[in-house]
């Protein structure tokens, strides 16, 4: 880190990234102060004190913050926040926790962003590399914060899942391999409801890359293609696509994933892959190309794929009740994710959707709903956006306000040969703490129903 001696930082927010940055800073002798506009839990206060740092809670005191050389902000704080504007006006540099942590490692970094598929691609990439014997760890928007990882580990390769919020505040951060999976409308309330501003935030992952770096992009995504075409940087670019052929990347053709790039030419039947659905074809191509770039033998990649299990809440088959499958896709918090989920369905669907509307445009999935969905169960406190959009497109549309009721009504309404799919298209914060709780409660209710309707025979 430049001028680490006598350097000081102020950290805004006592969440995982804030506490991680504090631990990493104090480990390296950087004077640190933590400020949170909300109450800091007692156990975190004790941790801060044990690290020899000071803190404030319930406010951000500008007069105190400007005493520090640099400011690290929580990803939950937008650049438009008053405190950020005041700090910038005072001449302070405001950075992300990702930017700060990157100064303390010489590991190769694989950075992964996109509106959908980040976690799956991060976990799959990490799994392949680990199975190949590489000292690798994942962090960022999945698992530990980047800073927290570096307090306790010194891996050779770090796979980072990076949201647009975490990429706000990037200055010098530069991955060795970057993956941009897709850019579709999400979190637009953070970016003045301007998709280009959101896309620009995602593209910060790429902006410092140069010769010798490796960029994997979705060649089917127009917003990504537009930015690639305008970027004159000298990094190597490879494409993943399911709609055309490429001789520099990977593509899908008639039931096969074909890898055709400088290092390798290989053909993989999709039945040999652990994840189904077109969206997961992109995710798997990206993960495999990353491993190829790091010289992992293809036989070892295939062996690792065979043992991979995806994270919960992502097209998770919970089980069958009277031969009807119940799928938990609670992580699908935007319309693009639901598009891929519905596109992967081969049976008529009882679709459970709803929650906090983030300015959704449902036109992308209109035809899929008309052609594949028989019943919609609206799970949310305000379902008018779903009702207005789809009331004339399905046979049945009902409203519920709990996971228990959603599963009970799905059981009553699902017909033989159909599938029940929780894929909300919305944030979860109206009825649930987060998408994980929504998915966990759904799973719990499905398993309860299964025990009731299909008791184990003695």
XYZ file of C-alpha atoms in Angstrom:
458
model
C 0.000 0.000 0.000
C 1.258 3.456 -0.837
C 2.398 5.456 2.156
C 1.130 2.870 4.603
C 3.181 4.430 7.357
C 1.119 7.059 9.178
C -1.791 6.479 6.784
C -5.270 6.719 8.287
C -8.728 5.698 7.154
C -12.301 6.343 8.196
C -14.810 3.590 7.509
C -18.503 4.283 6.926
C -20.698 1.386 8.017
C -20.217 -1.480 10.475
C -21.484 -4.255 8.213
C -19.377 -7.129 6.955
C -17.296 -5.028 4.567
C -16.754 -2.279 7.152
C -15.644 -4.614 9.921
C -13.484 -6.536 7.454
C -11.763 -3.331 6.312
C -11.194 -2.375 9.949
C -9.605 -5.748 10.752
C -7.371 -5.574 7.673
C -6.345 -1.976 8.361
C -5.375 -2.599 11.969
C -3.505 -5.771 11.002
C -1.269 -3.631 8.781
C -0.846 -0.770 11.240
C -3.248 1.645 9.555
C -5.002 4.018 11.954
C -8.746 3.490 11.590
C -11.994 5.088 12.728
C -15.429 3.529 12.151
C -18.576 5.614 11.776
C -22.101 4.231 11.497
C -25.276 6.292 11.202
C -27.124 3.464 12.958
C -26.567 1.725 16.291
C -23.551 -0.588 16.345
C -24.268 -3.900 18.112
C -22.418 -4.361 21.393
C -20.388 -7.345 20.184
C -19.087 -5.260 17.275
C -18.260 -2.384 19.603
C -16.145 -4.741 21.686
C -14.397 -6.028 18.568
C -13.614 -2.490 17.407
C -12.176 -1.615 20.815
C -10.136 -4.832 20.926
C -8.543 -3.795 17.625
C -7.480 -0.479 19.147
C -9.770 1.563 16.919
C -12.329 4.217 17.810
C -15.891 4.565 16.564
C -19.088 6.591 16.581
C -22.678 5.418 16.160
C -25.988 7.070 15.315
C -24.363 9.718 13.147
C -21.598 10.590 10.692
C -19.629 13.545 12.059
C -18.086 15.324 9.087
C -15.658 17.249 11.302
C -14.252 13.964 12.612
C -14.217 12.112 9.296
C -12.213 14.764 7.443
C -9.324 14.196 9.863
C -8.561 10.911 8.090
C -6.573 10.514 4.872
C -9.069 8.326 3.081
C -12.675 7.181 3.413
C -13.960 3.638 2.847
C -17.708 3.473 2.372
C -20.110 0.582 2.774
C -21.498 -0.668 -0.549
C -24.946 0.148 0.806
C -24.177 3.882 0.834
C -24.813 5.495 -2.576
C -22.550 8.183 -3.984
C -25.546 10.531 -3.792
C -25.714 10.303 0.017
C -25.266 13.641 1.765
C -22.272 12.477 3.790
C -20.464 11.334 0.625
C -21.145 14.647 -1.102
C -19.804 16.522 1.912
C -16.642 14.417 2.075
C -15.949 14.822 -1.641
C -16.536 18.569 -1.326
C -13.986 18.578 1.493
C -11.433 17.023 -0.872
C -11.528 13.509 0.541
C -11.043 10.405 -1.583
C -13.894 7.944 -1.045
C -13.156 4.338 -2.037
C -14.803 0.944 -1.798
C -13.732 -1.853 0.499
C -12.764 -3.816 -2.626
C -10.349 -1.077 -3.663
C -8.821 -0.961 -0.173
C -8.381 -4.730 0.201
C -6.790 -5.122 -3.246
C -3.741 -3.211 -1.984
C -2.833 -6.015 0.411
C -2.544 -9.032 -1.884
C -0.409 -10.243 -4.775
C -2.846 -13.056 -5.610
C -4.250 -13.478 -9.084
C -7.760 -12.041 -9.006
C -10.765 -13.259 -10.958
C -13.478 -10.603 -10.758
C -17.045 -11.602 -11.638
C -19.971 -9.241 -12.122
C -23.339 -9.190 -13.847
C -26.972 -8.688 -12.986
C -27.500 -12.447 -12.676
C -25.363 -15.544 -12.275
C -22.520 -14.007 -10.249
C -22.745 -16.330 -7.275
C -23.103 -19.514 -9.315
C -20.149 -18.570 -11.522
C -18.040 -17.580 -8.518
C -18.723 -20.819 -6.663
C -18.212 -22.970 -9.757
C -14.948 -21.255 -10.691
C -13.653 -21.624 -7.142
C -14.696 -25.273 -7.023
C -12.927 -26.137 -10.287
C -9.702 -24.439 -9.228
C -9.765 -25.964 -5.754
C -10.342 -29.455 -7.155
C -7.353 -28.865 -9.435
C -5.142 -28.304 -6.383
C -4.878 -24.520 -6.631
C -4.745 -22.489 -3.403
C -7.924 -20.499 -4.096
C -10.612 -18.716 -2.081
C -13.739 -16.747 -2.924
C -14.989 -13.531 -1.352
C -16.807 -10.285 -2.068
C -20.562 -10.484 -2.490
C -20.469 -14.161 -1.472
C -19.026 -15.490 1.779
C -16.504 -13.233 3.515
C -15.662 -9.709 2.513
C -12.453 -9.337 0.504
C -10.782 -7.626 3.465
C -11.849 -10.276 5.946
C -10.461 -12.998 3.694
C -7.050 -11.318 3.606
C -6.893 -11.009 7.387
C -6.873 -14.775 7.761
C -5.671 -16.200 4.426
C -3.077 -15.659 1.726
C -4.402 -17.578 -1.307
C -2.693 -17.685 -4.681
C -5.966 -17.028 -6.519
C -8.976 -15.049 -5.275
C -12.365 -15.259 -6.988
C -14.443 -12.154 -6.243
C -18.169 -11.811 -6.780
C -18.705 -8.086 -7.300
C -21.972 -6.169 -7.293
C -22.360 -2.744 -8.872
C -22.486 -1.305 -5.340
C -19.077 -2.793 -4.547
C -17.624 -1.497 -7.808
C -18.704 2.056 -6.993
C -15.558 3.558 -5.524
C -13.056 1.615 -7.646
C -9.920 3.611 -8.521
C -6.927 1.321 -9.210
C -8.408 -2.150 -8.635
C -7.502 -4.417 -11.553
C -8.414 -8.099 -11.912
C -6.229 -10.487 -13.885
C -9.366 -12.157 -15.252
C -12.698 -10.347 -15.442
C -16.077 -11.868 -16.236
C -19.055 -9.698 -17.192
C -22.027 -12.051 -17.450
C -24.886 -9.729 -18.332
C -26.256 -6.239 -17.755
C -30.012 -6.014 -17.357
C -32.211 -3.595 -15.359
C -31.637 -4.001 -11.623
C -31.141 -1.601 -8.699
C -32.113 1.280 -10.979
C -33.324 3.254 -7.963
C -29.624 3.542 -7.009
C -28.703 4.869 -10.465
C -31.353 7.529 -11.130
C -33.404 4.934 -13.049
C -30.817 5.143 -15.835
C -29.685 1.751 -17.152
C -26.542 3.306 -18.637
C -25.406 4.534 -15.225
C -25.956 1.057 -13.827
C -24.021 -0.461 -16.741
C -21.199 2.029 -16.187
C -20.953 0.834 -12.584
C -20.620 -2.771 -13.746
C -17.997 -1.773 -16.313
C -15.740 -0.339 -13.612
C -14.537 -3.915 -13.204
C -12.884 -3.621 -16.609
C -11.666 -0.068 -16.806
C -8.129 -0.615 -15.405
C -7.412 -3.795 -17.375
C -4.641 -3.768 -19.964
C -2.261 -6.024 -21.876
C -1.910 -9.461 -20.338
C -5.346 -9.346 -18.677
C -8.208 -11.565 -19.796
C -11.824 -10.434 -20.203
C -14.693 -12.893 -20.616
C -17.893 -11.251 -21.867
C -21.367 -12.315 -22.842
C -21.415 -11.702 -26.575
C -25.219 -11.916 -26.621
C -25.676 -8.916 -24.316
C -26.010 -5.679 -26.270
C -25.021 -3.372 -23.415
C -21.809 -5.343 -22.927
C -21.078 -5.474 -26.660
C -21.536 -1.717 -26.948
C -18.979 -1.105 -24.217
C -16.493 -3.604 -25.623
C -16.699 -1.950 -29.048
C -15.864 1.441 -27.549
C -13.017 0.146 -25.351
C -9.570 0.468 -26.920
C -7.753 -1.261 -24.038
C -5.245 -3.981 -24.942
C -6.628 -6.770 -22.741
C -7.529 -10.078 -24.401
C -11.281 -10.423 -24.916
C -13.109 -13.743 -25.312
C -16.823 -14.304 -25.816
C -19.407 -16.661 -24.402
C -22.532 -17.032 -26.532
C -25.514 -19.314 -27.046
C -26.728 -17.613 -30.231
C -23.801 -17.760 -32.629
C -20.366 -19.279 -33.135
C -17.106 -17.736 -32.014
C -13.513 -18.763 -32.643
C -12.318 -16.952 -29.547
C -14.229 -18.217 -26.540
C -17.088 -20.650 -26.053
C -20.505 -21.225 -27.597
C -23.516 -23.525 -27.528
C -24.469 -25.595 -30.560
C -27.006 -28.422 -30.861
C -26.651 -29.775 -27.343
C -22.937 -29.122 -26.886
C -20.748 -26.452 -25.316
C -17.824 -25.838 -27.629
C -14.635 -24.236 -26.345
C -12.593 -22.726 -29.164
C -9.849 -20.372 -28.050
C -6.092 -19.932 -28.274
C -5.326 -22.443 -25.525
C -7.759 -25.259 -26.355
C -10.512 -26.749 -28.499
C -12.952 -28.998 -26.615
C -16.562 -30.160 -26.993
C -18.750 -30.940 -23.950
C -22.246 -32.519 -24.129
C -24.647 -30.493 -21.981
C -25.733 -33.678 -20.205
C -22.208 -33.782 -18.723
C -22.749 -30.398 -17.072
C -24.039 -30.004 -13.494
C -26.342 -27.013 -14.114
C -29.338 -26.817 -16.405
C -30.880 -23.878 -18.262
C -29.507 -21.440 -20.801
C -28.386 -18.935 -18.152
C -26.245 -21.642 -16.577
C -24.650 -22.373 -19.935
C -23.186 -18.852 -19.796
C -22.109 -19.355 -16.172
C -20.415 -22.677 -16.889
C -18.678 -21.418 -20.028
C -17.256 -18.469 -18.083
C -16.029 -20.619 -15.195
C -14.444 -23.174 -17.518
C -12.718 -20.487 -19.606
C -11.243 -19.009 -16.407
C -9.825 -22.390 -15.458
C -8.448 -22.898 -18.968
C -6.728 -19.525 -18.741
C -5.080 -20.661 -15.496
C -3.758 -23.787 -17.250
C -6.037 -26.315 -15.524
C -6.075 -29.511 -17.633
C -9.457 -30.070 -19.251
C -9.801 -33.560 -17.781
C -9.514 -32.051 -14.296
C -12.117 -29.415 -15.172
C -14.585 -32.103 -16.219
C -13.901 -34.119 -13.073
C -14.575 -31.042 -10.931
C -17.830 -30.289 -12.761
C -19.132 -33.734 -11.860
C -18.849 -32.997 -8.119
C -20.208 -29.439 -8.084
C -23.317 -28.551 -6.077
C -24.843 -25.096 -6.587
C -25.719 -22.743 -3.731
C -29.296 -22.765 -2.372
C -32.039 -20.545 -3.837
C -30.740 -20.811 -7.403
C -32.952 -23.174 -9.417
C -32.829 -25.506 -6.412
C -35.005 -28.588 -6.833
C -36.416 -29.127 -3.356
C -38.318 -32.275 -4.208
C -41.494 -33.782 -5.621
C -44.947 -33.858 -4.060
C -47.206 -36.319 -5.841
C -44.886 -36.203 -8.857
C -44.943 -32.384 -9.091
C -41.476 -30.753 -8.758
C -41.044 -27.718 -6.480
C -38.160 -25.410 -7.413
C -36.667 -22.687 -5.203
C -35.272 -19.827 -7.295
C -35.641 -17.152 -4.602
C -32.392 -15.490 -5.734
C -34.216 -14.415 -8.927
C -34.865 -10.872 -7.731
C -35.159 -9.283 -11.180
C -36.979 -9.942 -14.418
C -33.916 -11.130 -16.327
C -33.318 -13.926 -13.807
C -36.956 -15.014 -14.129
C -36.584 -15.048 -17.917
C -33.866 -17.678 -17.646
C -35.825 -19.680 -15.066
C -38.994 -19.790 -17.168
C -36.978 -20.444 -20.311
C -35.522 -23.548 -18.658
C -38.952 -24.984 -17.780
C -40.159 -27.852 -19.971
C -43.513 -28.283 -18.177
C -46.437 -25.888 -17.554
C -45.681 -23.656 -14.576
C -47.351 -22.579 -11.353
C -45.301 -19.432 -10.875
C -44.855 -17.888 -7.408
C -43.708 -14.290 -7.829
C -43.823 -10.913 -6.125
C -42.213 -8.699 -3.525
C -40.731 -5.228 -3.732
C -41.030 -3.927 -7.287
C -37.708 -2.381 -8.413
C -39.185 -0.673 -11.451
C -39.692 -3.966 -13.287
C -40.365 -4.090 -17.005
C -42.154 -7.392 -17.568
C -42.201 -7.185 -21.368
C -39.096 -9.400 -21.517
C -40.983 -12.372 -20.054
C -44.464 -11.683 -21.460
C -44.342 -14.396 -24.112
C -42.852 -16.932 -21.715
C -45.658 -16.302 -19.235
C -48.318 -16.571 -21.926
C -46.875 -19.821 -23.280
C -45.649 -21.558 -20.133
C -47.487 -20.273 -17.049
C -50.976 -21.503 -16.127
C -51.179 -20.055 -12.616
C -49.544 -17.104 -10.861
C -49.406 -16.944 -7.070
C -48.514 -13.404 -6.032
C -46.422 -13.492 -2.847
C -46.045 -9.915 -1.636
C -47.599 -7.037 0.245
C -48.305 -5.075 -2.948
C -49.103 -7.206 -5.972
C -50.732 -4.631 -8.227
C -47.771 -4.515 -10.616
C -48.057 -8.262 -11.250
C -51.838 -8.284 -11.417
C -51.966 -5.387 -13.868
C -49.367 -6.998 -16.109
C -50.537 -10.622 -16.226
C -54.228 -10.771 -15.254
C -55.254 -11.530 -18.844
C -52.388 -13.924 -19.602
C -52.931 -16.872 -17.247
C -55.771 -19.146 -16.203
C -55.537 -18.267 -12.509
C -53.987 -15.440 -10.514
C -54.244 -15.320 -6.725
C -52.624 -13.416 -3.854
C -50.977 -14.676 -0.644
C -48.813 -13.039 2.004
C -46.741 -15.885 3.429
C -44.576 -18.731 2.202
C -46.900 -21.160 4.007
C -49.937 -19.941 2.087
C -47.985 -19.873 -1.198
C -47.048 -23.546 -0.873
C -50.531 -24.557 0.294
C -52.211 -22.837 -2.660
C -49.605 -24.189 -5.084
C -50.382 -27.700 -3.868
C -54.121 -27.098 -4.326
C -53.777 -25.580 -7.797
C -50.921 -27.498 -9.455
C -52.119 -30.117 -11.932
C -50.362 -33.363 -12.873
C -47.543 -32.638 -15.286
C -46.947 -29.091 -13.995
C -44.047 -27.624 -12.014
C -44.146 -25.178 -9.076
C -41.515 -22.468 -9.426
C -40.656 -19.781 -6.864
C -38.896 -17.156 -8.992
C -40.016 -13.818 -7.584
C -38.659 -11.137 -10.001
C -38.679 -8.804 -6.997
C -36.763 -7.980 -3.834
C -37.893 -9.716 -0.659
C -37.937 -6.906 1.877
C -41.710 -6.478 2.149
C -42.389 -9.831 3.834
C -38.904 -11.263 4.463
C -35.489 -10.168 5.731
C -33.781 -11.203 2.487
C -34.061 -13.612 -0.424
C -32.402 -16.352 1.639
C -35.122 -16.239 4.282
C -37.790 -16.251 1.576
C -36.228 -19.334 -0.011
C -35.619 -21.070 3.311
C -39.240 -20.644 4.383
C -40.452 -21.854 1.003
C -38.243 -24.953 1.270
C -39.418 -25.584 4.840
C -43.077 -25.412 3.823
C -42.563 -27.662 0.807
C -40.874 -30.305 2.949
C -43.664 -30.058 5.537
C -46.263 -30.513 2.811
C -44.337 -33.460 1.415
C -44.319 -35.172 4.817
C -48.070 -34.607 5.195
C -49.078 -35.709 1.704
C -46.522 -38.453 1.235
C -45.769 -39.893 4.694
C -42.960 -42.391 4.889
C -44.391 -45.897 4.996
C -43.323 -48.083 7.922
